[in-house]
Amino acid sequence: MLPIPTKFTLVVGHGEGDKKLTAFDAALLDAGIGNMNLLRVSSVLPPKCAFENVFKLPAGSLLPIAYGSLTSDVPGEIISAAIGVGIPEDPSSFGMIMEFSGFCTKDEAALKVEEMVREAFAMRSLALKEVKVKSIEHKVERCGSVIAACPLFYETTGGGY
Amino acid sequence: MLPIPTKFTLVVGHGEGDKKLTAFDAALLDAGIGNMNLLRVSSVLPPKCAFENVFKLPAGSLLPIAYGSLTSDVPGEIISAAIGVGIPEDPSSFGMIMEFSGFCTKDEAALKVEEMVREAFAMRSLALKEVKVKSIEHKVERCGSVIAACPLFYETTGGGY
Amino acid sequence: MLPIPTKFTLVVGHGEGDKKLTAFDAALLDAGIGNMNLLRVSSVLPPKCAFENVFKLPAGSLLPIAYGSLTSDVPGEIISAAIGVGIPEDPSSFGMIMEFSGFCTKDEAALKVEEMVREAFAMRSLALKEVKVKSIEHKVERCGSVIAACPLFYETTGGGY
């Protein structure tokens, strides 16, 4: 079986590019995940997966990640993305990750994603301890992109990286 | 290299939510895969991968999965999803997985996905032994979602979970 | 942590099918990746990842892959896809992979993807040694699909496959 991630963090980024994919790439770089191979997952916080404020992985790593993103080439548009992680009351339980993106402010995006986390916990009759949220907004110049993400990674031992 | 899955099953689910992502989440829960990290793949049944009627994995597992899904917020709409797995005549060969979703009945979805499996076998000049199909339909109330999926997983030893 | 790929190649394919998913399947087959489980990644060439002209993996393998693809059911339309890999000057650095698809010729697609690779290197202030590009075009008959992809895989030892 594939190894279950043991660590998570929350990152956000925004950026501009010549094309939609390079704008997305600029947002990834700003979020600190531009040099990794993102493997998009949908979207559960494994039990005992611990929050780390910083994370550093080798370039090219296959990184399981849940994210919301939006890219627009309409100058002047406000685009936002938010990521929310619900931490369970019971430390042996899993939690839930929700993502949102839309043409709104970062505060509106954060509010929506928090509601979604609460709904996901309610559906499972899981007691919620805390919702960690990060959100970001960007005003498009030429072609802009936002991302809000929850990278899932692994305990590493030693000083290799 | 990443380990090749040795087991598969077929699941379907439907549900309602406040938003499209939470409706999708409700469908995942109904299908029994709401507490795992779905890693979407496209879509081959590995050789000797065996069907299991039930499957149980730890919450937060990275689960390779092929699926068709549809979410709608138009009350009254009928949405359907189907998953089909073609089992090869030759037990040492691989098989093919196809997914379908649309605004139709579950029987129409099942028929389409079976045609797609037959076409995939014909393209490869593979002899087909059997097509396993599961399909589901849902009449949207506020915001509804359907999923039909083929989780791919691994032999587990012992009673760990 | 998930193992970091050590090899890459570039493939292109096109094909026709009865439905969009089977047209995509025909393009995958034409590209030589139709019998594997594609795990889409976004899109970094790991350091020291080496180019191999041919690659052969067991059917059903989980294959990390970056790709651009387009499928159309409008007879007569020209569809194209291109994949570009930027190789860094510094052999210990990572590189970048970009993908593109559109309603244009394969030469236009190749040009766009090369520009995107150059932009991704410029954003990172990375020195570029070479851009490897493959592109393909297809004139739709009934329902056609193109794919241009960069499979990422692993050193294998012995003659197992």
Tab-separated table of C-alpha atoms in Angstrom:
chain	number	residue	atom	x	y	z
A	1	MET	CA	0.000	0.000	0.000
A	2	LEU	CA	1.126	3.582	-0.521
A	3	PRO	CA	2.506	5.209	2.626
A	4	ILE	CA	0.064	7.420	4.577
A	5	PRO	CA	1.290	10.993	5.044
A	6	THR	CA	2.234	11.976	8.610
A	7	LYS	CA	2.682	15.753	8.256
A	8	PHE	CA	0.754	18.621	6.707
A	9	THR	CA	1.097	22.331	6.212
A	10	LEU	CA	-0.959	25.109	4.614
A	11	VAL	CA	0.379	27.388	1.890
A	12	VAL	CA	-1.005	30.115	-0.367
A	13	GLY	CA	0.428	31.879	-3.393
A	14	HIS	CA	-0.399	34.201	-6.255
A	15	GLY	CA	1.333	35.288	-9.431
A	16	GLU	CA	1.232	36.517	-12.995
A	17	GLY	CA	2.351	34.780	-16.191
A	18	ASP	CA	2.209	35.050	-19.960
A	19	LYS	CA	-0.148	32.086	-20.222
A	20	LYS	CA	-2.553	30.398	-17.836
A	21	LEU	CA	-0.207	27.516	-17.055
A	22	THR	CA	2.751	29.811	-16.380
A	23	ALA	CA	0.564	32.069	-14.201
A	24	PHE	CA	-0.394	28.951	-12.234
A	25	ASP	CA	3.302	28.084	-12.086
A	26	ALA	CA	4.069	31.568	-10.689
A	27	ALA	CA	1.424	31.054	-7.984
A	28	LEU	CA	2.925	27.649	-7.118
A	29	LEU	CA	6.371	29.215	-6.813
A	30	ASP	CA	5.003	31.983	-4.582
A	31	ALA	CA	3.415	29.292	-2.395
A	32	GLY	CA	6.747	27.460	-2.107
A	33	ILE	CA	5.604	24.365	-4.003
A	34	GLY	CA	6.707	25.287	-7.533
A	35	ASN	CA	9.585	22.835	-7.624
A	36	MET	CA	7.648	19.711	-6.710
A	37	ASN	CA	5.480	17.248	-8.577
A	38	LEU	CA	1.985	17.833	-7.280
A	39	LEU	CA	-0.151	14.731	-6.964
A	40	ARG	CA	-3.650	16.082	-6.356
A	41	VAL	CA	-5.706	14.223	-3.754
A	42	SER	CA	-9.229	14.543	-2.472
A	43	SER	CA	-8.972	15.279	0.674
A	44	VAL	CA	-8.690	13.689	4.058
A	45	LEU	CA	-6.298	14.545	6.888
A	46	PRO	CA	-4.926	11.177	8.037
A	47	PRO	CA	-5.129	10.399	11.778
A	48	LYS	CA	-2.192	11.804	13.776
A	49	CYS	CA	-1.011	13.822	10.768
A	50	ALA	CA	0.839	16.712	12.442
A	51	PHE	CA	0.955	20.353	11.408
A	52	GLU	CA	4.372	21.753	10.508
A	53	ASN	CA	4.796	25.435	9.858
A	54	VAL	CA	7.678	24.991	7.455
A	55	PHE	CA	8.351	22.185	5.090
A	56	LYS	CA	11.220	21.470	2.790
A	57	LEU	CA	11.290	18.650	0.295
A	58	PRO	CA	13.740	17.796	-2.463
A	59	ALA	CA	12.914	19.291	-5.884
A	60	GLY	CA	10.913	16.895	-8.041
A	61	SER	CA	9.325	15.084	-5.071
A	62	LEU	CA	5.911	13.513	-5.650
A	63	LEU	CA	3.835	15.586	-3.233
A	64	PRO	CA	0.280	14.504	-2.318
A	65	ILE	CA	-1.662	17.764	-2.055
A	66	ALA	CA	-5.213	19.091	-1.822
A	67	TYR	CA	-5.721	22.500	-3.378
A	68	GLY	CA	-8.075	25.132	-4.708
A	69	SER	CA	-6.868	27.334	-7.534
A	70	LEU	CA	-8.224	29.856	-10.014
A	71	THR	CA	-6.589	31.480	-13.025
A	72	SER	CA	-7.959	34.406	-15.019
A	73	ASP	CA	-6.818	36.491	-17.955
A	74	VAL	CA	-9.371	39.265	-17.405
A	75	PRO	CA	-7.437	42.336	-16.157
A	76	GLY	CA	-8.934	43.839	-13.016
A	77	GLU	CA	-10.716	40.706	-11.834
A	78	ILE	CA	-10.313	39.735	-8.185
A	79	ILE	CA	-9.622	36.013	-7.771
A	80	SER	CA	-9.331	34.151	-4.485
A	81	ALA	CA	-8.543	30.701	-3.152
A	82	ALA	CA	-8.851	29.232	0.323
A	83	ILE	CA	-7.883	25.979	1.994
A	84	GLY	CA	-9.364	24.737	5.251
A	85	VAL	CA	-8.366	21.822	7.442
A	86	GLY	CA	-10.664	20.564	10.165
A	87	ILE	CA	-8.822	19.106	13.135
A	88	PRO	CA	-10.894	16.498	15.043
A	89	GLU	CA	-11.573	16.623	18.800
A	90	ASP	CA	-10.505	12.991	19.045
A	91	PRO	CA	-6.770	12.924	18.299
A	92	SER	CA	-7.008	9.364	16.968
A	93	SER	CA	-9.584	10.355	14.316
A	94	PHE	CA	-8.955	11.630	10.802
A	95	GLY	CA	-9.836	15.198	9.800
A	96	MET	CA	-11.143	16.774	6.602
A	97	ILE	CA	-9.617	19.152	4.076
A	98	MET	CA	-11.720	21.458	1.913
A	99	GLU	CA	-10.700	23.843	-0.840
A	100	PHE	CA	-12.477	26.756	-2.489
A	101	SER	CA	-11.781	29.260	-5.240
A	102	GLY	CA	-13.900	32.025	-6.702
A	103	PHE	CA	-14.253	35.593	-7.888
A	104	CYS	CA	-14.490	37.102	-4.416
A	105	THR	CA	-12.296	38.494	-1.636
A	106	LYS	CA	-9.976	36.314	0.410
A	107	ASP	CA	-12.186	36.805	3.464
A	108	GLU	CA	-15.233	35.529	1.602
A	109	ALA	CA	-13.216	32.557	0.340
A	110	ALA	CA	-12.009	31.798	3.881
A	111	LEU	CA	-15.566	31.939	5.211
A	112	LYS	CA	-16.853	29.556	2.519
A	113	VAL	CA	-14.115	27.019	3.050
A	114	GLU	CA	-14.677	27.060	6.809
A	115	GLU	CA	-18.390	26.379	6.243
A	116	MET	CA	-17.449	23.479	3.975
A	117	VAL	CA	-15.181	21.946	6.615
A	118	ARG	CA	-17.975	22.265	9.205
A	119	GLU	CA	-20.418	20.591	6.787
A	120	ALA	CA	-17.965	17.727	6.114
A	121	PHE	CA	-17.572	17.129	9.866
A	122	ALA	CA	-21.336	17.310	10.434
A	123	MET	CA	-21.956	14.746	7.653
A	124	ARG	CA	-19.635	12.344	9.462
A	125	SER	CA	-20.907	13.169	12.982
A	126	LEU	CA	-17.314	14.007	13.853
A	127	ALA	CA	-16.552	16.473	16.641
A	128	LEU	CA	-14.525	19.427	15.382
A	129	LYS	CA	-11.757	20.923	17.505
A	130	GLU	CA	-10.456	23.647	15.213
A	131	VAL	CA	-10.455	24.807	11.610
A	132	LYS	CA	-7.143	26.014	10.214
A	133	VAL	CA	-7.702	28.270	7.189
A	134	LYS	CA	-5.442	30.116	4.774
A	135	SER	CA	-6.705	32.248	1.912
A	136	ILE	CA	-5.335	34.598	-0.691
A	137	GLU	CA	-6.617	37.076	-3.259
A	138	HIS	CA	-5.098	38.553	-6.385
A	139	LYS	CA	-6.098	41.373	-8.722
A	140	VAL	CA	-5.391	40.216	-12.266
A	141	GLU	CA	-2.977	42.360	-14.306
A	142	ARG	CA	-2.631	40.318	-17.511
A	143	CYS	CA	-2.991	36.679	-16.552
A	144	GLY	CA	-3.063	35.875	-12.868
A	145	SER	CA	-3.470	32.842	-10.666
A	146	VAL	CA	-4.069	32.007	-7.020
A	147	ILE	CA	-3.579	28.776	-5.118
A	148	ALA	CA	-4.366	27.691	-1.565
A	149	ALA	CA	-3.072	24.239	-0.713
A	150	CYS	CA	-2.549	21.581	1.910
A	151	PRO	CA	0.612	19.576	1.143
A	152	LEU	CA	0.707	16.142	2.816
A	153	PHE	CA	4.126	14.741	3.457
A	154	TYR	CA	6.218	12.382	5.546
A	155	GLU	CA	8.378	12.388	8.618
A	156	THR	CA	11.956	12.577	7.491
A	157	THR	CA	14.857	11.469	9.590
A	158	GLY	CA	18.339	12.900	9.582
A	159	GLY	CA	19.576	16.024	7.885
A	160	GLY	CA	19.298	14.892	4.279
A	161	TYR	CA	17.080	17.837	3.407
B	1	MET	CA	8.643	2.084	-8.828
B	2	LEU	CA	5.244	2.559	-7.234
B	3	PRO	CA	3.608	-0.711	-6.162
B	4	ILE	CA	1.036	-2.171	-8.589
B	5	PRO	CA	-2.407	-2.689	-7.025
B	6	THR	CA	-3.471	-6.304	-6.533
B	7	LYS	CA	-7.145	-5.888	-5.581
B	8	PHE	CA	-10.130	-3.954	-6.915
B	9	THR	CA	-13.740	-3.369	-6.059
B	10	LEU	CA	-16.645	-1.365	-7.506
B	11	VAL	CA	-18.601	1.203	-5.514
B	12	VAL	CA	-21.330	3.758	-6.219
B	13	GLY	CA	-22.754	6.584	-4.152
B	14	HIS	CA	-24.990	9.629	-4.251
B	15	GLY	CA	-25.689	12.542	-1.948
B	16	GLU	CA	-26.711	16.133	-1.376
B	17	GLY	CA	-24.690	19.043	0.006
B	18	ASP	CA	-24.764	22.800	0.461
B	19	LYS	CA	-22.058	23.305	-2.158
B	20	LYS	CA	-20.789	21.251	-5.087
B	21	LEU	CA	-17.714	20.005	-3.225
B	22	THR	CA	-19.708	18.968	-0.157
B	23	ALA	CA	-22.305	17.258	-2.368
B	24	PHE	CA	-19.433	15.332	-3.983
B	25	ASP	CA	-18.166	14.573	-0.466
B	26	ALA	CA	-21.617	13.213	0.482
B	27	ALA	CA	-21.554	10.936	-2.586
B	28	LEU	CA	-18.062	9.708	-1.641
B	29	LEU	CA	-19.262	8.944	1.884
B	30	ASP	CA	-22.269	7.076	0.535
B	31	ALA	CA	-19.914	5.044	-1.664
B	32	GLY	CA	-17.737	4.172	1.334
B	33	ILE	CA	-14.687	6.098	0.132
B	34	GLY	CA	-15.272	9.438	1.857
B	35	ASN	CA	-12.515	8.999	4.408
B	36	MET	CA	-9.672	8.256	2.000
B	37	ASN	CA	-7.373	10.349	-0.138
B	38	LEU	CA	-8.421	9.630	-3.694
B	39	LEU	CA	-5.596	9.521	-6.214
B	40	ARG	CA	-7.360	9.527	-9.571
B	41	VAL	CA	-5.889	7.209	-12.196
B	42	SER	CA	-6.673	6.506	-15.805
B	43	SER	CA	-7.539	3.400	-15.945
B	44	VAL	CA	-6.139	-0.068	-16.370
B	45	LEU	CA	-6.879	-3.187	-14.335
B	46	PRO	CA	-3.444	-4.667	-13.563
B	47	PRO	CA	-2.907	-8.355	-14.418
B	48	LYS	CA	-4.092	-10.734	-11.691
B	49	CYS	CA	-5.782	-7.869	-9.825
B	50	ALA	CA	-8.544	-9.687	-7.920
B	51	PHE	CA	-12.091	-8.554	-7.211
B	52	GLU	CA	-13.044	-8.145	-3.552
B	53	ASN	CA	-16.608	-7.432	-2.586
B	54	VAL	CA	-15.712	-5.513	0.536
B	55	PHE	CA	-12.721	-3.392	1.220
B	56	LYS	CA	-11.557	-1.600	4.291
B	57	LEU	CA	-8.618	0.744	4.396
B	58	PRO	CA	-7.325	3.057	7.104
B	59	ALA	CA	-8.713	6.626	6.985
B	60	GLY	CA	-6.440	8.966	5.052
B	61	SER	CA	-4.991	6.206	2.847
B	62	LEU	CA	-3.780	7.236	-0.596
B	63	LEU	CA	-6.206	5.261	-2.758
B	64	PRO	CA	-5.599	4.881	-6.509
B	65	ILE	CA	-9.059	5.050	-8.071
B	66	ALA	CA	-10.779	5.409	-11.436
B	67	TYR	CA	-14.134	7.140	-11.284
B	68	GLY	CA	-16.932	8.926	-13.093
B	69	SER	CA	-18.833	11.624	-11.229
B	70	LEU	CA	-21.332	14.381	-11.880
B	71	THR	CA	-22.583	17.164	-9.639
B	72	SER	CA	-25.525	19.465	-10.358
B	73	ASP	CA	-27.320	22.252	-8.555
B	74	VAL	CA	-30.373	22.225	-10.819
B	75	PRO	CA	-33.271	20.816	-8.752
B	76	GLY	CA	-35.102	18.003	-10.496
B	77	GLU	CA	-32.270	16.976	-12.792
B	78	ILE	CA	-31.476	13.266	-13.060
B	79	ILE	CA	-27.728	12.616	-12.868
B	80	SER	CA	-26.035	9.264	-13.293
B	81	ALA	CA	-22.601	7.691	-13.115
B	82	ALA	CA	-21.359	4.248	-14.118
B	83	ILE	CA	-18.121	2.315	-13.795
B	84	GLY	CA	-17.242	-0.712	-15.893
B	85	VAL	CA	-14.365	-3.152	-15.585
B	86	GLY	CA	-13.525	-5.518	-18.397
B	87	ILE	CA	-12.033	-8.811	-17.215
B	88	PRO	CA	-9.785	-10.464	-19.821
B	89	GLU	CA	-10.204	-14.067	-21.050
B	90	ASP	CA	-6.502	-14.619	-20.482
B	91	PRO	CA	-5.970	-14.463	-16.700
B	92	SER	CA	-2.390	-13.241	-17.154
B	93	SER	CA	-3.503	-10.200	-19.177
B	94	PHE	CA	-4.505	-6.780	-17.880
B	95	GLY	CA	-8.094	-5.514	-18.155
B	96	MET	CA	-9.616	-2.097	-18.794
B	97	ILE	CA	-11.660	0.260	-16.618
B	98	MET	CA	-14.071	2.810	-18.094
B	99	GLU	CA	-16.169	5.463	-16.398
B	100	PHE	CA	-19.152	7.485	-17.543
B	101	SER	CA	-21.410	10.184	-16.164
B	102	GLY	CA	-24.317	12.068	-17.703
B	103	PHE	CA	-27.821	13.423	-17.452
B	104	CYS	CA	-29.542	10.088	-18.008
B	105	THR	CA	-30.829	7.069	-16.109
B	106	LYS	CA	-28.523	4.595	-14.376
B	107	ASP	CA	-29.436	1.945	-16.963
B	108	GLU	CA	-28.407	4.203	-19.834
B	109	ALA	CA	-25.150	5.018	-18.007
B	110	ALA	CA	-24.481	1.302	-17.449
B	111	LEU	CA	-25.073	0.567	-21.128
B	112	LYS	CA	-22.704	3.320	-22.264
B	113	VAL	CA	-19.909	2.267	-19.948
B	114	GLU	CA	-20.225	-1.347	-21.058
B	115	GLU	CA	-19.926	-0.237	-24.704
B	116	MET	CA	-16.819	1.745	-23.786
B	117	VAL	CA	-15.203	-1.285	-22.143
B	118	ARG	CA	-15.974	-3.384	-25.227
B	119	GLU	CA	-14.456	-0.693	-27.459
B	120	ALA	CA	-11.304	-0.518	-25.288
B	121	PHE	CA	-10.876	-4.312	-25.538
B	122	ALA	CA	-11.507	-4.270	-29.290
B	123	MET	CA	-8.887	-1.527	-29.804
B	124	ARG	CA	-6.331	-3.762	-28.067
B	125	SER	CA	-7.497	-7.012	-29.736
B	126	LEU	CA	-7.979	-8.393	-26.242
B	127	ALA	CA	-10.503	-11.177	-25.632
B	128	LEU	CA	-13.126	-10.132	-23.099
B	129	LYS	CA	-14.422	-12.597	-20.518
B	130	GLU	CA	-16.847	-10.429	-18.568
B	131	VAL	CA	-17.796	-6.824	-17.906
B	132	LYS	CA	-18.559	-5.908	-14.308
B	133	VAL	CA	-20.670	-2.749	-14.132
B	134	LYS	CA	-22.127	-0.648	-11.330
B	135	SER	CA	-24.218	2.454	-11.884
B	136	ILE	CA	-26.251	4.910	-9.873
B	137	GLU	CA	-28.705	7.739	-10.466
B	138	HIS	CA	-29.831	10.657	-8.342
B	139	LYS	CA	-32.597	13.234	-8.644
B	140	VAL	CA	-31.172	16.568	-7.556
B	141	GLU	CA	-32.909	18.287	-4.641
B	142	ARG	CA	-30.648	21.327	-4.060
B	143	CYS	CA	-27.144	20.304	-4.977
B	144	GLY	CA	-26.573	16.638	-5.701
B	145	SER	CA	-23.723	14.410	-6.774
B	146	VAL	CA	-23.167	10.866	-8.014
B	147	ILE	CA	-20.020	8.782	-8.188
B	148	ALA	CA	-19.237	5.352	-9.624
B	149	ALA	CA	-15.717	4.183	-8.890
B	150	CYS	CA	-13.163	1.408	-9.085
B	151	PRO	CA	-10.780	1.595	-6.099
B	152	LEU	CA	-7.456	-0.204	-6.666
B	153	PHE	CA	-5.703	-1.432	-3.571
B	154	TYR	CA	-3.260	-3.903	-2.112
B	155	GLU	CA	-3.199	-7.266	-0.468
B	156	THR	CA	-2.926	-6.720	3.231
B	157	THR	CA	-1.573	-9.296	5.615
B	158	GLY	CA	-2.664	-9.829	9.177
B	159	GLY	CA	-5.448	-8.096	11.037
B	160	GLY	CA	-3.932	-4.629	11.192
B	161	TYR	CA	-7.110	-3.100	9.795
C	1	MET	CA	8.059	9.545	1.194
C	2	LEU	CA	7.121	8.513	-2.319
C	3	PRO	CA	10.105	7.578	-4.489
C	4	ILE	CA	11.400	10.323	-6.813
C	5	PRO	CA	11.446	9.303	-10.495
C	6	THR	CA	14.881	8.832	-12.044
C	7	LYS	CA	14.004	8.495	-15.751
C	8	PHE	CA	11.833	10.330	-18.241
C	9	THR	CA	10.782	10.072	-21.849
C	10	LEU	CA	8.551	12.027	-24.231
C	11	VAL	CA	5.665	10.465	-26.141
C	12	VAL	CA	2.867	11.672	-28.412
C	13	GLY	CA	-0.218	9.954	-29.767
C	14	HIS	CA	-3.487	10.521	-31.577
C	15	GLY	CA	-6.581	8.462	-32.277
C	16	GLU	CA	-10.288	8.187	-32.935
C	17	GLY	CA	-13.026	6.612	-30.808
C	18	ASP	CA	-16.780	6.293	-30.505
C	19	LYS	CA	-16.833	8.500	-27.399
C	20	LYS	CA	-14.495	11.113	-25.960
C	21	LEU	CA	-13.007	8.752	-23.364
C	22	THR	CA	-12.370	6.003	-25.897
C	23	ALA	CA	-10.833	8.525	-28.327
C	24	PHE	CA	-8.519	9.591	-25.488
C	25	ASP	CA	-7.826	5.897	-24.872
C	26	ALA	CA	-6.908	5.449	-28.571
C	27	ALA	CA	-4.473	8.375	-28.314
C	28	LEU	CA	-2.918	6.860	-25.176
C	29	LEU	CA	-2.491	3.528	-26.979
C	30	ASP	CA	-0.892	5.275	-29.955
C	31	ALA	CA	1.508	6.998	-27.541
C	32	GLY	CA	2.458	3.664	-25.958
C	33	ILE	CA	0.948	4.449	-22.554
C	34	GLY	CA	-2.532	2.970	-23.002
C	35	ASN	CA	-1.932	0.005	-20.727
C	36	MET	CA	-0.749	1.923	-17.676
C	37	ASN	CA	-2.447	3.753	-14.837
C	38	LEU	CA	-1.655	7.397	-15.416
C	39	LEU	CA	-1.083	9.439	-12.275
C	40	ARG	CA	-1.104	13.025	-13.505
C	41	VAL	CA	1.527	15.307	-11.958
C	42	SER	CA	2.334	18.970	-12.259
C	43	SER	CA	5.338	19.128	-13.478
C	44	VAL	CA	8.942	19.186	-12.434
C	45	LEU	CA	11.844	17.186	-13.832
C	46	PRO	CA	13.661	15.828	-10.771
C	47	PRO	CA	17.429	16.439	-10.544
C	48	LYS	CA	19.500	13.836	-12.412
C	49	CYS	CA	16.369	12.378	-14.009
C	50	ALA	CA	17.750	10.863	-17.218
C	51	PHE	CA	16.191	10.762	-20.678
C	52	GLU	CA	15.469	7.318	-22.106
C	53	ASN	CA	14.303	6.952	-25.664
C	54	VAL	CA	12.327	3.800	-25.014
C	55	PHE	CA	10.520	2.736	-21.934
C	56	LYS	CA	8.698	-0.406	-21.037
C	57	LEU	CA	6.703	-0.891	-17.887
C	58	PRO	CA	4.397	-3.688	-16.763
C	59	ALA	CA	0.714	-3.214	-17.671
C	60	GLY	CA	-1.256	-1.571	-14.879
C	61	SER	CA	1.773	0.269	-13.445
C	62	LEU	CA	1.068	3.527	-11.612
C	63	LEU	CA	2.880	5.967	-13.900
C	64	PRO	CA	3.547	9.562	-12.789
C	65	ILE	CA	3.082	11.645	-15.933
C	66	ALA	CA	2.706	15.249	-17.075
C	67	TYR	CA	0.598	15.689	-20.173
C	68	GLY	CA	-1.384	17.970	-22.433
C	69	SER	CA	-4.370	16.525	-24.253
C	70	LEU	CA	-7.362	17.658	-26.277
C	71	THR	CA	-10.387	15.746	-27.515
C	72	SER	CA	-12.965	16.982	-30.020
C	73	ASP	CA	-16.032	15.583	-31.705
C	74	VAL	CA	-16.219	18.288	-34.367
C	75	PRO	CA	-15.268	16.647	-37.697
C	76	GLY	CA	-12.580	18.554	-39.567
C	77	GLU	CA	-11.124	20.357	-36.565
C	78	ILE	CA	-7.346	20.342	-36.180
C	79	ILE	CA	-6.288	19.573	-32.615
C	80	SER	CA	-2.737	19.587	-31.279
C	81	ALA	CA	-0.798	18.838	-28.125
C	82	ALA	CA	2.816	19.503	-27.185
C	83	ILE	CA	5.080	18.609	-24.290
C	84	GLY	CA	8.302	20.409	-23.473
C	85	VAL	CA	11.025	19.582	-20.990
C	86	GLY	CA	13.638	22.140	-20.018
C	87	ILE	CA	16.998	20.622	-19.133
C	88	PRO	CA	19.032	22.783	-16.725
C	89	GLU	CA	22.617	23.914	-17.377
C	90	ASP	CA	23.550	22.757	-13.890
C	91	PRO	CA	23.255	18.943	-13.922
C	92	SER	CA	22.460	18.891	-10.190
C	93	SER	CA	19.426	21.164	-10.632
C	94	PHE	CA	15.861	20.174	-11.398
C	95	GLY	CA	14.212	21.061	-14.731
C	96	MET	CA	10.678	22.061	-15.718
C	97	ILE	CA	8.004	20.320	-17.771
C	98	MET	CA	5.280	22.237	-19.606
C	99	GLU	CA	2.323	20.984	-21.599
C	100	PHE	CA	0.032	22.656	-24.111
C	101	SER	CA	-2.977	21.746	-26.208
C	102	GLY	CA	-5.081	23.778	-28.593
C	103	PHE	CA	-6.847	24.133	-31.913
C	104	CYS	CA	-3.701	24.833	-33.916
C	105	THR	CA	-0.962	23.048	-35.825
C	106	LYS	CA	1.643	20.898	-34.122
C	107	ASP	CA	4.328	23.479	-34.938
C	108	GLU	CA	2.364	26.235	-33.227
C	109	ALA	CA	1.828	23.964	-30.219
C	110	ALA	CA	5.557	23.161	-30.090
C	111	LEU	CA	6.422	26.865	-30.196
C	112	LYS	CA	4.023	27.712	-27.371
C	113	VAL	CA	5.261	24.966	-25.118
C	114	GLU	CA	8.876	25.968	-25.694
C	115	GLU	CA	8.008	29.561	-24.718
C	116	MET	CA	6.349	28.249	-21.567
C	117	VAL	CA	9.432	26.250	-20.590
C	118	ARG	CA	11.609	29.347	-21.134
C	119	GLU	CA	9.236	31.413	-18.981
C	120	ALA	CA	9.291	28.786	-16.198
C	121	PHE	CA	13.108	28.818	-16.181
C	122	ALA	CA	13.225	32.628	-16.228
C	123	MET	CA	10.829	32.820	-13.240
C	124	ARG	CA	13.240	30.619	-11.272
C	125	SER	CA	16.408	32.333	-12.562
C	126	LEU	CA	17.532	28.914	-13.719
C	127	ALA	CA	19.966	28.605	-16.634
C	128	LEU	CA	18.506	26.541	-19.468
C	129	LYS	CA	20.662	24.116	-21.426
C	130	GLU	CA	18.131	22.655	-23.842
C	131	VAL	CA	14.412	22.280	-24.445
C	132	LYS	CA	13.215	18.870	-25.623
C	133	VAL	CA	9.832	19.140	-27.356
C	134	LYS	CA	7.422	16.682	-28.940
C	135	SER	CA	4.141	17.681	-30.534
C	136	ILE	CA	1.362	16.102	-32.533
C	137	GLU	CA	-1.682	17.166	-34.512
C	138	HIS	CA	-4.824	15.353	-35.590
C	139	LYS	CA	-7.680	16.182	-37.946
C	140	VAL	CA	-10.878	14.996	-36.317
C	141	GLU	CA	-12.950	12.447	-38.267
C	142	ARG	CA	-15.738	11.630	-35.773
C	143	CYS	CA	-14.281	11.951	-32.322
C	144	GLY	CA	-10.531	12.441	-32.076
C	145	SER	CA	-7.939	12.991	-29.391
C	146	VAL	CA	-4.294	13.985	-29.086
C	147	ILE	CA	-1.863	13.606	-26.221
C	148	ALA	CA	1.711	14.765	-25.640
C	149	ALA	CA	3.227	13.458	-22.441
C	150	CYS	CA	6.284	13.150	-20.244
C	151	PRO	CA	6.198	9.836	-18.320
C	152	LEU	CA	8.392	9.816	-15.203
C	153	PHE	CA	9.636	6.433	-14.109
C	154	TYR	CA	12.287	4.530	-12.209
C	155	GLU	CA	15.537	2.771	-12.799
C	156	THR	CA	14.840	-0.908	-13.065
C	157	THR	CA	17.416	-3.551	-12.472
C	158	GLY	CA	17.621	-6.920	-14.162
C	159	GLY	CA	15.493	-8.249	-16.992
C	160	GLY	CA	12.200	-8.495	-15.122
C	161	TYR	CA	10.377	-6.570	-17.811
